[in-house]
Amino acid sequence: MKKIGIVGGTGYTGVELMRLLAHHPEVEVVAMTSRGEAGRRVDDLYPSLRGHTDLQFTAPGESDLSTCDLVFFATPNGIAMQEAPALLQQGVRVVDLAADYRLKDLGLWSRWYGMSHASPEWVERAVYGLPELYRDEIRDAQLVANPGCHVTATTLAVLPLMGMDWINHGQIVADTKSGASGAGRSAAVHTLMAEAGESVRTYAAAGHRHHPEISQTLRVIAEREIGLTFVPHLVPMVRGIESTVYLPLVGEPSELPQRLYERYYAEEPFVDVMPAGSHPETRSVRGNNLCRMAIHRPLGGSMLVVSSVIDNLVKGAAGQAVQNMNLMLGCPEATALEMIALSP
Ligand SMILES: NC(=O)c1ccc[n+]([C@@H]2O[C@H](COP(=O)([O-])OP(=O)(O)OC[C@H]3O[C@@H](n4cnc5c(N)ncnc54)[C@H](OP(=O)(O)O)[C@@H]3O)[C@@H](O)[C@H]2O)c1
């Protein structure tokens, strides 16, 4: 059994990692860290895990993560860049669920995250953890930067169209909606039920940190500059992200977009291109690792509209991180990720 550590085990993505890994036949979680809950049993804080783990949370400084084969950082931005290098130097492999290693441009990273990078030498070596694009590189990576949640839903929604001369790459609009768990477990007024329930609001409309991350990937794949307007919304649900992406046409598609999508994603275990005319729902992916999507051309006009849904904690975070771990450790890619969504 490979030994796995989780830094930040009390957070929503940390406990989701434990849920997914509890039944993984080839790995064992040997440490979950928490500063605030050190000494407490994991299944005391999360009774959903009773019967599946005997672990107690340990303080980060007291956990010997260097004996692990792979460590997940499920921590706020700015932690992995300080703590991961010591593990990496000892040969431990790392998957960071935060944004520390996602942007290759360090100046851009500092502008968006408001700090200077503590381990720039590892930014260059990090592989961006979107298996649909970088599967082979992920297999050999020592450090994987797991993508953001809005980013995963939006990037997968448009990948097949990138580089097509009949798409206006300068006028792409992504309108995304996220459930409250996307903000993590820390108390915040805007995610209180009395504030977020029965209400929908935009946030960071002037510019969100996921904007440069989406643009970075699309620019590489399309081999041209990207003009993206990205506006996220908080909606009254716990899990889920829906991204509606609008892509103007500047010519007739060379292939029926539906067929193009089906062909592009034909071999992908975690992308489901739904039949023409479908409207994906977040509840159809609740708790599983799928990205479901549908492509429309409203009224046969000059705009393509793609709707894509994921569970922010699964394909948007912990599930994708486990998918990356499977590739890194040589396990079948879908191991521990083949559950059916909860419905209703
Ligand atoms: N939630 C999502 O849907 C989602 C999706 C994609 C990516 N992400 C990213 O994944 C990361 C974790 O997100 P989350 O939602 O799980 O956050 P969270 O619920 O706020 O949990 C954060 C965890 O990090 C620990 N932590 C905080 N400061 C720390 C420090 N200085 N050193 C060590 N541990 C520390 C916390 O426990 P203690 O305070 O007890 O140590 C807690 O266990 C974030 O970077 C987030 O942006 C989240």
Short mmCIF file of C-alpha atoms and ligand atoms in Angstrom, two decimals:
data_model
loop_
_atom_site.label_atom_id
_atom_site.label_comp_id
_atom_site.label_asym_id
_atom_site.label_seq_id
_atom_site.Cartn_x
_atom_site.Cartn_y
_atom_site.Cartn_z
CA MET A 1 0.00 0.00 0.00
CA LYS A 2 1.25 3.49 -0.84
CA LYS A 3 1.27 5.93 2.07
CA ILE A 4 -0.68 9.16 1.67
CA GLY A 5 -0.69 12.35 3.76
CA ILE A 6 -3.27 15.13 3.70
CA VAL A 7 -2.26 18.59 4.92
CA GLY A 8 -5.39 20.53 5.80
CA GLY A 9 -7.53 17.51 6.68
CA THR A 10 -10.37 19.37 8.39
CA GLY A 11 -11.34 21.42 5.34
CA TYR A 12 -13.96 20.49 2.79
CA THR A 13 -11.49 19.26 0.19
CA GLY A 14 -9.40 17.46 2.84
CA VAL A 15 -12.33 15.43 4.12
CA GLU A 16 -13.47 14.79 0.54
CA LEU A 17 -10.03 13.32 -0.19
CA MET A 18 -10.48 11.00 2.79
CA ARG A 19 -13.96 9.97 1.61
CA LEU A 20 -12.61 9.04 -1.82
CA LEU A 21 -9.42 7.37 -0.59
CA ALA A 22 -11.08 5.31 2.15
CA HIS A 23 -11.99 2.62 -0.39
CA HIS A 24 -8.93 2.93 -2.61
CA PRO A 25 -7.36 -0.55 -2.81
CA GLU A 26 -3.78 0.62 -3.38
CA VAL A 27 -3.29 3.51 -0.95
CA GLU A 28 -3.67 4.18 2.75
CA VAL A 29 -4.09 7.62 4.31
CA VAL A 30 -1.59 7.65 7.20
CA ALA A 31 -1.76 11.30 8.27
CA MET A 32 -4.28 14.16 8.19
CA THR A 33 -3.04 17.44 9.63
CA SER A 34 -4.89 20.22 11.37
CA ARG A 35 -3.65 23.02 13.58
CA GLY A 36 -7.04 23.55 15.22
CA GLU A 37 -8.16 19.91 15.70
CA ALA A 38 -4.88 18.12 16.46
CA GLY A 39 -5.53 15.11 18.72
CA ARG A 40 -9.20 14.77 17.73
CA ARG A 41 -10.39 11.67 15.90
CA VAL A 42 -11.20 12.35 12.26
CA ASP A 43 -14.51 10.50 12.54
CA ASP A 44 -15.46 12.60 15.56
CA LEU A 45 -15.34 15.77 13.46
CA TYR A 46 -16.78 13.96 10.41
CA PRO A 47 -19.10 11.12 11.56
CA SER A 48 -19.66 10.30 7.86
CA LEU A 49 -16.24 8.59 8.13
CA ARG A 50 -17.07 6.41 11.16
CA GLY A 51 -16.00 2.86 10.42
CA HIS A 52 -13.65 3.96 7.64
CA THR A 53 -10.70 5.45 9.52
CA ASP A 54 -9.08 5.31 12.96
CA LEU A 55 -6.90 8.35 12.30
CA GLN A 56 -6.57 11.35 14.56
CA PHE A 57 -5.67 14.78 13.23
CA THR A 58 -2.07 15.68 13.95
CA ALA A 59 -0.44 19.11 14.11
CA PRO A 60 1.43 19.87 10.87
CA GLY A 61 4.81 20.08 12.67
CA GLU A 62 4.31 16.74 14.39
CA SER A 63 3.32 14.74 11.32
CA ASP A 64 6.21 12.94 9.62
CA LEU A 65 5.02 13.38 6.08
CA SER A 66 8.45 12.56 4.66
CA THR A 67 7.66 8.82 4.90
CA CYS A 68 4.64 9.28 2.62
CA ASP A 69 4.72 8.38 -1.06
CA LEU A 70 2.44 11.31 -1.87
CA VAL A 71 1.09 14.28 0.07
CA PHE A 72 -1.95 16.39 -0.79
CA PHE A 73 -1.97 20.03 0.27
CA ALA A 74 -5.65 20.90 0.83
CA THR A 75 -4.68 24.23 2.38
CA PRO A 76 -5.27 27.91 1.63
CA ASN A 77 -3.12 29.60 -1.01
CA GLY A 78 0.42 30.32 0.17
CA ILE A 79 0.99 27.26 2.38
CA ALA A 80 2.21 24.62 -0.08
CA MET A 81 4.74 27.01 -1.63
CA GLN A 82 6.41 27.20 1.79
CA GLU A 83 6.03 23.62 3.02
CA ALA A 84 6.03 21.40 -0.06
CA PRO A 85 9.67 21.96 -1.14
CA ALA A 86 11.10 20.20 1.93
CA LEU A 87 9.01 17.12 1.07
CA LEU A 88 9.77 17.33 -2.63
CA GLN A 89 13.50 17.42 -1.89
CA GLN A 90 13.10 14.15 0.03
CA GLY A 91 11.45 12.53 -2.96
CA VAL A 92 7.84 12.78 -1.77
CA ARG A 93 5.36 13.54 -4.54
CA VAL A 94 2.92 16.37 -3.99
CA VAL A 95 -0.49 17.41 -5.31
CA ASP A 96 -1.38 20.98 -4.34
CA LEU A 97 -5.12 21.74 -4.41
CA ALA A 98 -4.44 25.45 -3.91
CA ALA A 99 -3.16 27.89 -6.52
CA ASP A 100 0.51 28.08 -5.51
CA TYR A 101 1.91 26.30 -8.55
CA ARG A 102 -0.81 26.89 -11.15
CA LEU A 103 0.38 30.08 -12.86
CA LYS A 104 3.69 29.95 -14.69
CA ASP A 105 4.07 33.75 -14.76
CA LEU A 106 5.33 34.63 -11.28
CA GLY A 107 4.62 38.36 -11.68
CA LEU A 108 1.03 37.57 -12.64
CA TRP A 109 0.75 35.16 -9.70
CA SER A 110 1.97 37.78 -7.23
CA ARG A 111 -0.45 40.38 -8.60
CA TRP A 112 -3.46 38.07 -8.22
CA TYR A 113 -2.49 36.42 -4.94
CA GLY A 114 -0.91 39.42 -3.20
CA MET A 115 2.30 37.71 -2.08
CA SER A 116 5.67 36.91 -3.54
CA HIS A 117 6.36 33.28 -4.32
CA ALA A 118 8.36 31.30 -1.74
CA SER A 119 9.51 28.51 -4.08
CA PRO A 120 9.65 29.84 -7.65
CA GLU A 121 12.07 27.06 -8.65
CA TRP A 122 9.21 24.55 -8.28
CA VAL A 123 6.72 26.57 -10.33
CA GLU A 124 8.60 25.73 -13.49
CA ARG A 125 8.70 22.02 -12.60
CA ALA A 126 5.05 21.73 -11.59
CA VAL A 127 2.68 20.00 -14.02
CA TYR A 128 -0.80 21.44 -14.39
CA GLY A 129 -3.17 18.73 -13.21
CA LEU A 130 -5.81 18.62 -15.91
CA PRO A 131 -5.58 14.96 -17.05
CA GLU A 132 -7.62 15.61 -20.20
CA LEU A 133 -4.68 17.75 -21.42
CA TYR A 134 -1.56 16.67 -19.57
CA ARG A 135 -2.07 12.98 -18.72
CA ASP A 136 1.39 11.82 -19.79
CA GLU A 137 3.21 14.66 -18.01
CA ILE A 138 1.21 14.03 -14.82
CA ARG A 139 2.33 10.37 -14.72
CA ASP A 140 5.95 11.47 -14.32
CA ALA A 141 5.40 14.63 -12.28
CA GLN A 142 6.79 15.06 -8.82
CA LEU A 143 4.59 18.12 -8.21
CA VAL A 144 1.10 18.58 -9.63
CA ALA A 145 -0.84 21.84 -9.46
CA ASN A 146 -4.48 20.80 -9.24
CA PRO A 147 -6.72 23.20 -11.23
CA GLY A 148 -9.34 25.49 -9.73
CA CYS A 149 -13.01 24.52 -9.72
CA HIS A 150 -14.50 27.26 -11.95
CA VAL A 151 -11.43 26.68 -14.11
CA THR A 152 -12.07 22.97 -14.58
CA ALA A 153 -15.72 23.42 -15.54
CA THR A 154 -14.94 26.29 -17.92
CA THR A 155 -11.76 24.95 -19.50
CA LEU A 156 -13.26 21.53 -20.26
CA ALA A 157 -16.33 23.27 -21.70
CA VAL A 158 -14.35 25.01 -24.42
CA LEU A 159 -11.25 22.90 -25.10
CA PRO A 160 -12.58 21.24 -28.30
CA LEU A 161 -13.22 24.68 -29.85
CA MET A 162 -9.84 26.21 -29.11
CA GLY A 163 -7.83 26.97 -32.21
CA MET A 164 -10.84 26.70 -34.55
CA ASP A 165 -10.69 29.58 -37.01
CA TRP A 166 -14.49 29.88 -36.96
CA ILE A 167 -14.49 30.85 -33.26
CA ASN A 168 -13.90 34.43 -32.09
CA HIS A 169 -11.29 33.78 -29.39
CA GLY A 170 -11.34 37.43 -28.35
CA GLN A 171 -14.96 37.53 -27.12
CA ILE A 172 -15.46 34.46 -24.95
CA VAL A 173 -17.83 34.88 -21.99
CA ALA A 174 -17.95 32.43 -19.07
CA ASP A 175 -20.82 32.82 -16.63
CA THR A 176 -20.33 30.40 -13.73
CA LYS A 177 -22.38 29.51 -10.66
CA SER A 178 -20.93 27.93 -7.55
CA GLY A 179 -22.35 26.38 -4.40
CA ALA A 180 -21.25 27.64 -0.98
CA SER A 181 -18.78 24.81 -0.27
CA GLY A 182 -16.56 26.40 -2.92
CA ALA A 183 -15.57 28.96 -0.31
CA GLY A 184 -14.28 26.34 2.14
CA ARG A 185 -15.27 25.61 5.72
CA SER A 186 -14.11 28.78 7.44
CA ALA A 187 -16.92 30.89 8.83
CA ALA A 188 -17.82 33.84 6.60
CA VAL A 189 -20.91 36.03 6.65
CA HIS A 190 -21.61 35.75 2.92
CA THR A 191 -21.98 31.96 3.13
CA LEU A 192 -24.33 31.93 6.13
CA MET A 193 -27.61 30.26 5.22
CA ALA A 194 -29.51 33.46 5.98
CA GLU A 195 -27.28 35.37 3.56
CA ALA A 196 -26.73 32.88 0.74
CA GLY A 197 -30.04 30.98 0.93
CA GLU A 198 -32.86 32.13 -1.39
CA SER A 199 -30.45 34.51 -3.13
CA VAL A 200 -28.07 34.66 -6.08
CA ARG A 201 -25.28 37.15 -6.50
CA THR A 202 -22.28 37.81 -8.66
CA TYR A 203 -18.86 38.20 -7.08
CA ALA A 204 -15.46 39.35 -8.31
CA ALA A 205 -17.07 40.59 -11.54
CA ALA A 206 -14.20 43.07 -11.94
CA GLY A 207 -11.69 40.23 -11.99
CA HIS A 208 -11.39 36.81 -10.34
CA ARG A 209 -8.20 34.81 -9.66
CA HIS A 210 -9.41 32.01 -11.87
CA HIS A 211 -9.37 34.33 -14.90
CA PRO A 212 -5.60 34.20 -15.51
CA GLU A 213 -5.61 30.44 -14.92
CA ILE A 214 -8.27 29.77 -17.56
CA SER A 215 -6.59 32.16 -20.01
CA GLN A 216 -3.16 30.57 -19.47
CA THR A 217 -4.40 27.14 -20.59
CA LEU A 218 -6.64 28.31 -23.42
CA ARG A 219 -3.87 30.52 -24.87
CA VAL A 220 -1.53 27.53 -25.08
CA ILE A 221 -4.11 25.22 -26.65
CA ALA A 222 -5.55 27.79 -29.07
CA GLU A 223 -2.07 29.14 -29.92
CA ARG A 224 -3.41 32.70 -29.85
CA GLU A 225 -4.46 35.41 -27.44
CA ILE A 226 -7.73 34.86 -25.60
CA GLY A 227 -10.25 37.57 -24.70
CA LEU A 228 -12.25 36.21 -21.78
CA THR A 229 -14.96 37.78 -19.64
CA PHE A 230 -15.45 35.57 -16.59
CA VAL A 231 -18.13 36.29 -14.00
CA PRO A 232 -18.76 33.86 -11.12
CA HIS A 233 -21.97 33.71 -9.07
CA LEU A 234 -22.77 32.29 -5.65
CA VAL A 235 -26.01 30.27 -5.76
CA PRO A 236 -27.94 28.68 -2.88
CA MET A 237 -26.66 25.12 -3.03
CA VAL A 238 -23.92 23.30 -1.15
CA ARG A 239 -22.04 21.50 -3.94
CA GLY A 240 -21.76 22.09 -7.64
CA ILE A 241 -20.56 24.42 -10.36
CA GLU A 242 -22.31 25.21 -13.61
CA SER A 243 -20.40 27.12 -16.26
CA THR A 244 -22.27 28.55 -19.23
CA VAL A 245 -19.76 29.64 -21.85
CA TYR A 246 -20.68 31.82 -24.85
CA LEU A 247 -18.43 31.62 -27.91
CA PRO A 248 -19.21 33.84 -30.92
CA LEU A 249 -18.92 32.30 -34.36
CA VAL A 250 -17.05 34.14 -37.08
CA GLY A 251 -17.73 31.52 -39.74
CA GLU A 252 -19.49 28.23 -40.28
CA PRO A 253 -18.16 25.35 -38.15
CA SER A 254 -16.13 22.90 -40.20
CA GLU A 255 -17.83 20.06 -38.30
CA LEU A 256 -21.08 19.80 -36.37
CA PRO A 257 -20.05 21.00 -32.85
CA GLN A 258 -21.94 18.13 -31.22
CA ARG A 259 -19.94 15.62 -33.25
CA LEU A 260 -16.69 17.50 -32.61
CA TYR A 261 -17.27 17.32 -28.83
CA GLU A 262 -18.22 13.65 -28.90
CA ARG A 263 -15.08 12.83 -30.87
CA TYR A 264 -12.76 15.04 -28.77
CA TYR A 265 -13.85 13.48 -25.48
CA ALA A 266 -14.57 9.95 -26.72
CA GLU A 267 -11.79 8.34 -24.66
CA GLU A 268 -12.13 10.50 -21.53
CA PRO A 269 -13.35 8.57 -18.50
CA PHE A 270 -14.60 11.65 -16.68
CA VAL A 271 -16.12 13.82 -19.40
CA ASP A 272 -19.67 13.09 -20.51
CA VAL A 273 -20.84 14.90 -23.66
CA MET A 274 -24.60 14.70 -23.35
CA PRO A 275 -26.94 14.16 -26.32
CA ALA A 276 -27.87 17.17 -28.47
CA GLY A 277 -30.55 19.30 -26.82
CA SER A 278 -29.57 18.34 -23.24
CA HIS A 279 -29.28 20.69 -20.29
CA PRO A 280 -26.76 19.42 -17.70
CA GLU A 281 -27.70 19.69 -14.02
CA THR A 282 -25.28 19.98 -11.10
CA ARG A 283 -27.22 17.31 -9.23
CA SER A 284 -26.35 14.80 -11.94
CA VAL A 285 -22.70 14.99 -10.81
CA ARG A 286 -23.21 15.47 -7.07
CA GLY A 287 -20.50 13.43 -5.34
CA ASN A 288 -18.90 12.01 -8.49
CA ASN A 289 -15.93 12.94 -10.64
CA LEU A 290 -17.70 13.64 -13.92
CA CYS A 291 -17.86 16.80 -15.95
CA ARG A 292 -21.09 16.64 -17.95
CA MET A 293 -21.62 19.10 -20.76
CA ALA A 294 -23.91 19.99 -23.64
CA ILE A 295 -23.36 22.27 -26.63
CA HIS A 296 -26.06 24.42 -28.23
CA ARG A 297 -26.34 26.87 -31.12
CA PRO A 298 -29.41 28.92 -30.09
CA LEU A 299 -31.79 29.57 -33.00
CA GLY A 300 -29.05 28.46 -35.37
CA GLY A 301 -27.46 31.88 -34.83
CA SER A 302 -23.91 33.17 -34.50
CA MET A 303 -23.21 32.02 -30.94
CA LEU A 304 -22.26 28.64 -29.53
CA VAL A 305 -23.29 28.05 -25.91
CA VAL A 306 -21.72 25.30 -23.83
CA SER A 307 -23.07 24.34 -20.42
CA SER A 308 -20.82 22.27 -18.21
CA VAL A 309 -21.36 20.96 -14.67
CA ILE A 310 -19.05 19.49 -12.06
CA ASP A 311 -19.08 18.87 -8.33
CA ASN A 312 -16.66 21.54 -7.10
CA LEU A 313 -15.34 19.25 -4.36
CA VAL A 314 -14.85 16.25 -6.68
CA LYS A 315 -13.87 16.97 -10.31
CA GLY A 316 -13.28 20.56 -9.14
CA ALA A 317 -10.88 19.57 -6.35
CA ALA A 318 -10.44 16.26 -4.47
CA GLY A 319 -11.66 13.90 -7.22
CA GLN A 320 -9.39 15.45 -9.82
CA ALA A 321 -6.56 15.32 -7.26
CA VAL A 322 -7.17 11.57 -6.79
CA GLN A 323 -7.33 11.13 -10.58
CA ASN A 324 -3.91 12.81 -10.71
CA MET A 325 -2.62 10.67 -7.84
CA ASN A 326 -3.74 7.52 -9.66
CA LEU A 327 -1.76 8.57 -12.72
CA MET A 328 1.31 9.47 -10.62
CA LEU A 329 1.30 6.19 -8.69
CA GLY A 330 0.58 4.01 -11.71
CA CYS A 331 -2.89 2.95 -10.51
CA PRO A 332 -5.78 2.66 -13.01
CA GLU A 333 -6.92 6.26 -13.51
CA ALA A 334 -10.50 5.74 -12.38
CA THR A 335 -9.68 3.84 -9.17
CA ALA A 336 -11.94 4.99 -6.30
CA LEU A 337 -13.68 7.47 -8.61
CA GLU A 338 -16.40 5.44 -10.27
CA MET A 339 -19.29 6.22 -7.94
CA ILE A 340 -22.70 7.25 -9.29
CA ALA A 341 -23.98 10.73 -8.40
CA LEU A 342 -26.54 11.13 -5.62
CA SER A 343 -29.99 11.68 -7.05
CA PRO A 344 -32.24 13.26 -5.96
N1 LIG B 1 -13.74 24.20 -1.74
C1 LIG B 1 -13.63 24.00 -3.03
O1 LIG B 1 -14.61 23.74 -3.73
C2 LIG B 1 -12.28 24.06 -3.69
C3 LIG B 1 -12.19 23.71 -5.05
C4 LIG B 1 -10.94 23.76 -5.68
C5 LIG B 1 -9.83 24.15 -4.99
N2 LIG B 1 -9.94 24.51 -3.68
C6 LIG B 1 -8.72 24.94 -2.98
O2 LIG B 1 -8.34 23.89 -2.10
C7 LIG B 1 -7.75 24.44 -0.93
C8 LIG B 1 -8.53 23.93 0.29
O3 LIG B 1 -9.87 24.35 0.15
P1 LIG B 1 -10.99 23.99 1.23
O4 LIG B 1 -12.27 24.47 0.66
O5 LIG B 1 -10.85 22.59 1.65
O6 LIG B 1 -10.55 24.97 2.44
P2 LIG B 1 -11.01 24.95 3.97
O7 LIG B 1 -12.30 24.21 4.10
O8 LIG B 1 -10.95 26.36 4.42
O9 LIG B 1 -9.85 24.11 4.68
C9 LIG B 1 -8.52 24.58 4.79
C10 LIG B 1 -7.70 23.56 5.57
O10 LIG B 1 -6.36 24.03 5.66
C11 LIG B 1 -5.94 24.01 7.04
N3 LIG B 1 -5.03 25.16 7.20
C12 LIG B 1 -5.35 26.48 7.20
N4 LIG B 1 -4.25 27.24 7.33
C13 LIG B 1 -3.21 26.38 7.42
C14 LIG B 1 -1.81 26.55 7.60
N5 LIG B 1 -1.27 27.78 7.71
N6 LIG B 1 -1.02 25.46 7.64
C15 LIG B 1 -1.55 24.21 7.54
N7 LIG B 1 -2.89 23.99 7.38
C16 LIG B 1 -3.69 25.06 7.33
C17 LIG B 1 -7.20 24.10 7.85
O11 LIG B 1 -7.11 23.44 9.10
P3 LIG B 1 -6.45 24.09 10.39
O12 LIG B 1 -6.79 25.54 10.36
O13 LIG B 1 -7.04 23.34 11.54
O14 LIG B 1 -4.98 23.83 10.25
C18 LIG B 1 -8.18 23.31 6.98
O15 LIG B 1 -8.05 21.93 7.26
C19 LIG B 1 -7.82 25.96 -1.07
O16 LIG B 1 -6.59 26.44 -1.55
C20 LIG B 1 -8.90 26.17 -2.11
O17 LIG B 1 -8.74 27.35 -2.86
C21 LIG B 1 -11.12 24.45 -3.01
#
